[in-house]
Amino acid sequence: MDDKPKSKDEIFKILDKYQQKDLFYSDGRILGSMCTESDAISKLAFNKFISSNLGDPGLFKGTKLIEDYTIKNIGSLLSIDNPYGHIVTGGTEANLMAMRAARNYARDYKNIDHAEVIVPKSSHFSFKKAEDIFNIKLINADMDNFKIDVNSLESKITENTIAIVAIAGTTELGLVDPIEEIADIAQKHDIFLHIDAAFGGFILPFLKESGYNFPHFDFSLEGVSSMTIDPHKMGLSTIPSGCILFRDKKYLEVMEVASPYLTKKSQSTIVGTRSGASAAATYAVMEYMGKEGYTKLALEAMEKTKVLKEGLLKIGYELVVEPELNIIAFNHPNIDTNSLAELLEEKNWSVSVSSYPKAIRIILMNHVTLDNINDFLNDLKIIANSV
């Protein structure tokens, strides 16, 4: 820090210089991200509430009402009228809260001290963080074509099992686990079931209503205890905007700690101070989009997915699985995956490489246009022809 203050113009000149090193969604070259450009209305709402603190809600009663309304609004997408939860930073924080709730409930009401959680290999890395932070043991579920193998699930359950995790829109492939059958098993054994719908939560409901044949994956299934959903992904809200929903208030209560010097005398969230800006941004964009807007967005994403899929097959690339959502993973039969990623990077495409299985992973987000897809396919064709 310098002794003398800088002018506003000088500060923003420096900030602009650093920002120019970033990639921009608007360029259409970011193909491996589950996030996208926030809708303009969400940015305005975010800035308006940026100094509010939901960690001390008695001082910001209006902002707390916005969060409560937004939680109820998101719940309506996931088949629950009166959910309990919070707007948080994203899927990681939401998944951490779910695992903490499951652990605390099992410890306090079932006397389970050596907690085990059954997770699929396709689960997000946030569950590894939960394992470390909350001293739980992750048990890997058997997999069948990159989804949880329901037939083997009960064999993984022990007296220490506190939770099962299933995914609605896996991070790497966008697949939906057989959640209906998993929920039946969880309910049969009285085990907490968490659904990570961080990605799928803001697209699956609209595709289902449009006739896509997806299984039930949400609170319509009695066995589902909690869900993660990220408004800053397909919901077009600002970063950071995540959400954790619980079926019952008791799961928040088992996480509460005293906060005696605040206007609310207990907290169940992981963080203390938390801006109400994300809740306001999510409220604004959901009201602005409505079901009609989100349905249009979902159908456009699937149409782009179809265009990319057909284009890849036409020029000799191979799909890992048939895409269920707007995520495609592919390889070339004669090019190493990492080498292909490097060749694409040389052509200024930002892709990601999935680990299970190893493949080029593309997410057809809102900022990716049909022109971007055609340009991408042309470059892939050039690469394939050079082998």
XYZ file of N, CA and C in Angstrom, residues 187-297:
333
model
N -35.019 -44.391 2.338
C -36.180 -44.362 3.226
C -36.335 -45.681 3.970
N -36.101 -46.774 3.279
C -36.198 -48.109 3.901
C -35.254 -48.240 5.084
N -34.042 -47.683 4.950
C -33.030 -47.817 5.995
C -32.942 -46.583 6.893
N -33.845 -45.638 6.723
C -33.868 -44.410 7.520
C -32.508 -43.700 7.458
N -32.053 -43.473 6.232
C -30.760 -42.818 6.009
C -30.987 -41.496 5.281
N -30.297 -40.487 5.714
C -30.331 -39.155 5.111
C -29.882 -39.253 3.649
N -30.686 -38.721 2.732
C -30.338 -38.720 1.310
C -30.168 -37.288 0.819
N -28.985 -36.992 0.337
C -28.696 -35.665 -0.215
C -28.568 -35.764 -1.725
N -29.263 -34.860 -2.438
C -29.182 -34.792 -3.888
C -28.387 -33.559 -4.285
N -27.279 -33.770 -4.946
C -26.490 -32.656 -5.469
C -27.020 -32.325 -6.862
N -27.887 -31.312 -6.904
C -28.444 -30.831 -8.173
C -27.904 -29.437 -8.472
N -26.637 -29.212 -8.088
C -26.034 -27.898 -8.309
C -26.188 -27.463 -9.760
N -25.926 -28.383 -10.683
C -26.067 -28.058 -12.096
C -27.481 -28.347 -12.608
N -27.994 -29.508 -12.304
C -29.257 -29.934 -12.899
C -30.485 -29.237 -12.360
N -30.387 -28.634 -11.182
C -31.563 -28.086 -10.530
C -32.273 -26.979 -11.276
N -31.525 -26.228 -12.089
C -32.136 -25.131 -12.826
C -32.354 -25.460 -14.301
N -32.293 -26.744 -14.653
C -32.631 -27.129 -16.015
C -33.568 -28.336 -16.041
N -33.354 -29.307 -15.154
C -34.180 -30.506 -15.149
C -35.681 -30.228 -14.987
N -36.088 -29.364 -14.058
C -37.539 -29.137 -13.913
C -38.194 -28.630 -15.192
N -37.476 -27.792 -15.928
C -38.049 -27.194 -17.129
C -38.037 -28.173 -18.303
N -37.031 -29.024 -18.359
C -37.011 -30.056 -19.393
C -38.092 -31.098 -19.136
N -38.280 -31.470 -17.866
C -39.324 -32.447 -17.534
C -40.699 -31.921 -17.934
N -40.948 -30.657 -17.637
C -42.247 -30.074 -17.995
C -42.421 -29.965 -19.509
N -41.295 -29.970 -20.231
C -41.347 -29.866 -21.693
C -41.404 -31.234 -22.360
N -41.463 -32.302 -21.548
C -41.635 -33.633 -22.113
C -40.408 -34.516 -22.106
N -39.272 -34.023 -21.611
C -38.080 -34.868 -21.516
C -38.314 -35.944 -20.464
N -37.834 -37.129 -20.746
C -38.123 -38.279 -19.897
C -37.039 -38.459 -18.834
N -37.107 -37.660 -17.780
C -36.203 -37.806 -16.655
C -36.958 -38.410 -15.478
N -36.273 -39.206 -14.659
C -36.925 -39.731 -13.453
C -37.135 -38.608 -12.444
N -38.001 -38.854 -11.458
C -38.132 -37.905 -10.354
C -36.787 -37.840 -9.626
N -36.410 -36.653 -9.199
C -35.083 -36.481 -8.613
C -35.096 -35.564 -7.392
N -36.282 -35.096 -6.977
C -36.337 -34.019 -6.000
C -37.177 -34.398 -4.786
N -37.745 -33.388 -4.101
C -38.483 -33.627 -2.868
C -39.836 -34.299 -3.093
N -40.198 -34.521 -4.348
C -41.389 -35.336 -4.602
C -41.179 -36.763 -4.111
N -39.928 -37.144 -3.919
C -39.572 -38.451 -3.370
C -39.392 -38.303 -1.861
N -40.158 -39.050 -1.087
C -40.147 -38.887 0.368
C -38.779 -39.159 0.980
N -37.959 -39.945 0.309
C -36.661 -40.285 0.875
C -35.623 -39.188 0.773
N -35.896 -38.133 0.000
C -34.920 -37.053 -0.182
C -34.955 -36.121 1.021
N -33.783 -35.915 1.637
C -33.681 -35.077 2.836
C -33.205 -33.666 2.527
N -32.284 -33.522 1.561
C -31.726 -32.201 1.259
C -31.313 -32.147 -0.201
N -31.182 -30.909 -0.694
C -30.771 -30.717 -2.080
C -29.885 -29.480 -2.205
N -28.892 -29.587 -3.068
C -28.065 -28.464 -3.481
C -28.518 -28.016 -4.859
N -28.620 -26.707 -5.044
C -28.943 -26.161 -6.363
C -28.220 -24.826 -6.506
N -27.619 -24.580 -7.651
C -26.819 -23.375 -7.846
C -27.490 -22.393 -8.805
N -28.035 -21.287 -8.288
C -28.577 -20.262 -9.185
C -27.535 -19.616 -10.089
N -26.255 -19.657 -9.706
C -25.246 -19.006 -10.552
C -24.771 -19.884 -11.708
N -25.415 -21.022 -11.885
C -25.128 -21.836 -13.067
C -26.253 -21.603 -14.088
N -27.132 -22.564 -14.275
C -28.210 -22.406 -15.253
C -29.268 -21.392 -14.813
N -29.165 -20.916 -13.572
C -30.128 -19.932 -13.086
C -29.815 -18.505 -13.464
N -28.607 -18.254 -14.018
C -28.171 -16.944 -14.512
C -28.020 -15.890 -13.427
N -27.895 -16.317 -12.161
C -27.651 -15.359 -11.094
C -26.163 -15.019 -11.020
N -25.827 -14.104 -10.141
C -24.441 -13.674 -9.985
C -23.621 -14.728 -9.244
N -22.324 -14.692 -9.475
C -21.391 -15.456 -8.661
C -21.002 -14.576 -7.468
N -21.137 -15.071 -6.197
C -21.542 -16.427 -5.821
C -23.017 -16.490 -5.447
N -23.708 -17.498 -5.958
C -25.107 -17.731 -5.578
C -25.379 -19.225 -5.612
N -25.382 -19.833 -4.455
C -25.735 -21.239 -4.320
C -26.941 -21.355 -3.409
N -27.424 -22.564 -3.214
C -28.590 -22.760 -2.361
C -28.581 -24.157 -1.760
N -28.895 -24.230 -0.465
C -29.100 -25.510 0.203
C -30.528 -25.543 0.728
N -31.246 -26.624 0.418
C -32.613 -26.812 0.878
C -32.699 -28.097 1.703
N -33.450 -28.028 2.802
C -33.729 -29.195 3.641
C -35.235 -29.422 3.705
N -35.603 -30.691 3.805
C -37.021 -31.026 3.947
C -37.543 -30.598 5.321
N -36.723 -30.785 6.359
C -37.168 -30.547 7.736
C -36.270 -29.538 8.438
N -36.878 -28.725 9.285
C -36.155 -27.702 10.040
C -35.123 -28.320 10.982
N -35.382 -29.551 11.395
C -34.482 -30.193 12.367
C -33.058 -30.289 11.855
N -32.878 -30.324 10.528
C -31.532 -30.435 9.974
C -30.761 -29.121 10.084
N -31.466 -28.001 10.091
C -30.804 -26.733 10.401
C -30.533 -26.629 11.898
N -31.470 -27.090 12.688
C -31.342 -26.961 14.137
C -30.146 -27.724 14.688
N -29.829 -28.878 14.106
C -28.688 -29.653 14.630
C -27.351 -29.009 14.285
N -27.362 -27.993 13.433
C -26.124 -27.280 13.096
C -25.994 -25.959 13.837
N -27.002 -25.565 14.591
C -27.006 -24.243 15.207
C -25.931 -24.104 16.291
N -25.294 -22.951 16.278
C -24.388 -22.561 17.359
C -24.834 -21.197 17.857
N -24.506 -20.886 19.098
C -24.916 -19.619 19.687
C -24.185 -18.451 19.032
N -24.923 -17.376 18.788
C -24.331 -16.126 18.276
C -24.884 -14.982 19.117
N -24.477 -14.915 20.394
C -25.151 -14.069 21.385
C -25.098 -12.575 21.118
N -24.105 -12.097 20.396
C -23.990 -10.643 20.212
C -24.664 -10.149 18.937
N -25.327 -11.053 18.214
C -26.029 -10.672 16.992
C -27.531 -10.562 17.256
N -28.267 -10.068 16.269
C -29.715 -9.919 16.432
C -30.432 -11.260 16.397
N -29.833 -12.264 15.771
C -30.343 -13.633 15.849
C -29.367 -14.410 16.704
N -29.859 -15.078 17.720
C -28.993 -15.619 18.766
C -28.411 -16.993 18.450
N -28.675 -17.507 17.231
C -28.031 -18.746 16.808
C -27.866 -18.725 15.295
N -26.880 -19.490 14.811
C -26.608 -19.590 13.371
C -26.400 -21.042 12.996
N -26.930 -21.402 11.833
C -26.715 -22.765 11.332
C -25.836 -22.788 10.091
N -25.562 -21.628 9.519
C -24.716 -21.579 8.324
C -23.250 -21.790 8.687
N -22.452 -22.162 7.708
C -21.016 -22.355 7.941
C -20.337 -21.005 8.123
N -20.666 -20.045 7.259
C -20.074 -18.711 7.390
C -20.935 -17.879 8.334
N -20.356 -16.811 8.873
C -21.097 -15.894 9.728
C -21.624 -14.737 8.900
N -20.773 -13.770 8.671
C -21.146 -12.661 7.802
C -21.360 -13.178 6.387
N -22.515 -12.857 5.811
C -22.786 -13.248 4.429
C -23.684 -12.199 3.791
N -23.259 -11.720 2.657
C -23.991 -10.652 1.994
C -25.356 -11.128 1.515
N -26.340 -10.237 1.621
C -27.660 -10.529 1.074
C -27.736 -10.300 -0.416
N -26.614 -9.869 -1.003
C -26.614 -9.541 -2.435
C -26.965 -10.743 -3.301
N -26.483 -11.916 -2.938
C -26.756 -13.114 -3.747
C -28.230 -13.485 -3.701
N -28.845 -13.324 -2.523
C -30.276 -13.599 -2.407
C -31.077 -12.618 -3.265
N -30.697 -11.346 -3.224
C -31.400 -10.336 -4.014
C -31.217 -10.583 -5.504
N -29.997 -10.934 -5.897
C -29.714 -11.198 -7.310
C -30.518 -12.383 -7.809
N -30.591 -13.428 -6.991
C -31.333 -14.628 -7.387
C -32.827 -14.353 -7.433
N -33.321 -13.615 -6.453
C -34.726 -13.214 -6.480
C -35.042 -12.474 -7.777
N -34.191 -11.499 -8.112
C -34.459 -10.643 -9.272
C -34.482 -11.436 -10.571
N -33.481 -12.287 -10.767
C -33.396 -12.991 -12.045
C -34.493 -14.046 -12.167
N -34.876 -14.680 -11.055
C -35.952 -15.665 -11.124
C -37.291 -15.008 -11.448
N -37.535 -13.836 -10.859
C -38.769 -13.119 -11.163
C -38.765 -12.631 -12.613
N -37.592 -12.222 -13.071
C -37.454 -11.675 -14.425
C -37.605 -12.764 -15.491
N -37.019 -13.931 -15.219
C -37.058 -15.021 -16.187
C -38.404 -15.743 -16.183
N -38.898 -16.055 -14.991
C -40.111 -16.855 -14.889
C -39.908 -18.247 -15.480
N -40.867 -19.105 -15.322
C -40.770 -20.456 -15.880
C -40.634 -20.412 -17.395
N -41.300 -19.449 -17.999
C -41.249 -19.337 -19.456
C -39.826 -19.067 -19.945
N -39.142 -18.143 -19.275
C -37.777 -17.803 -19.674
C -36.805 -18.939 -19.447
N -36.932 -19.617 -18.300
C -36.025 -20.724 -18.005
C -36.287 -21.926 -18.919
N -37.533 -22.133 -19.274
C -37.845 -23.224 -20.206
C -37.208 -22.959 -21.565
N -37.324 -21.741 -22.024
C -36.710 -21.355 -23.304
C -35.200 -21.559 -23.252
N -34.582 -21.147 -22.155
C -33.139 -21.302 -21.985
C -32.739 -22.775 -21.996
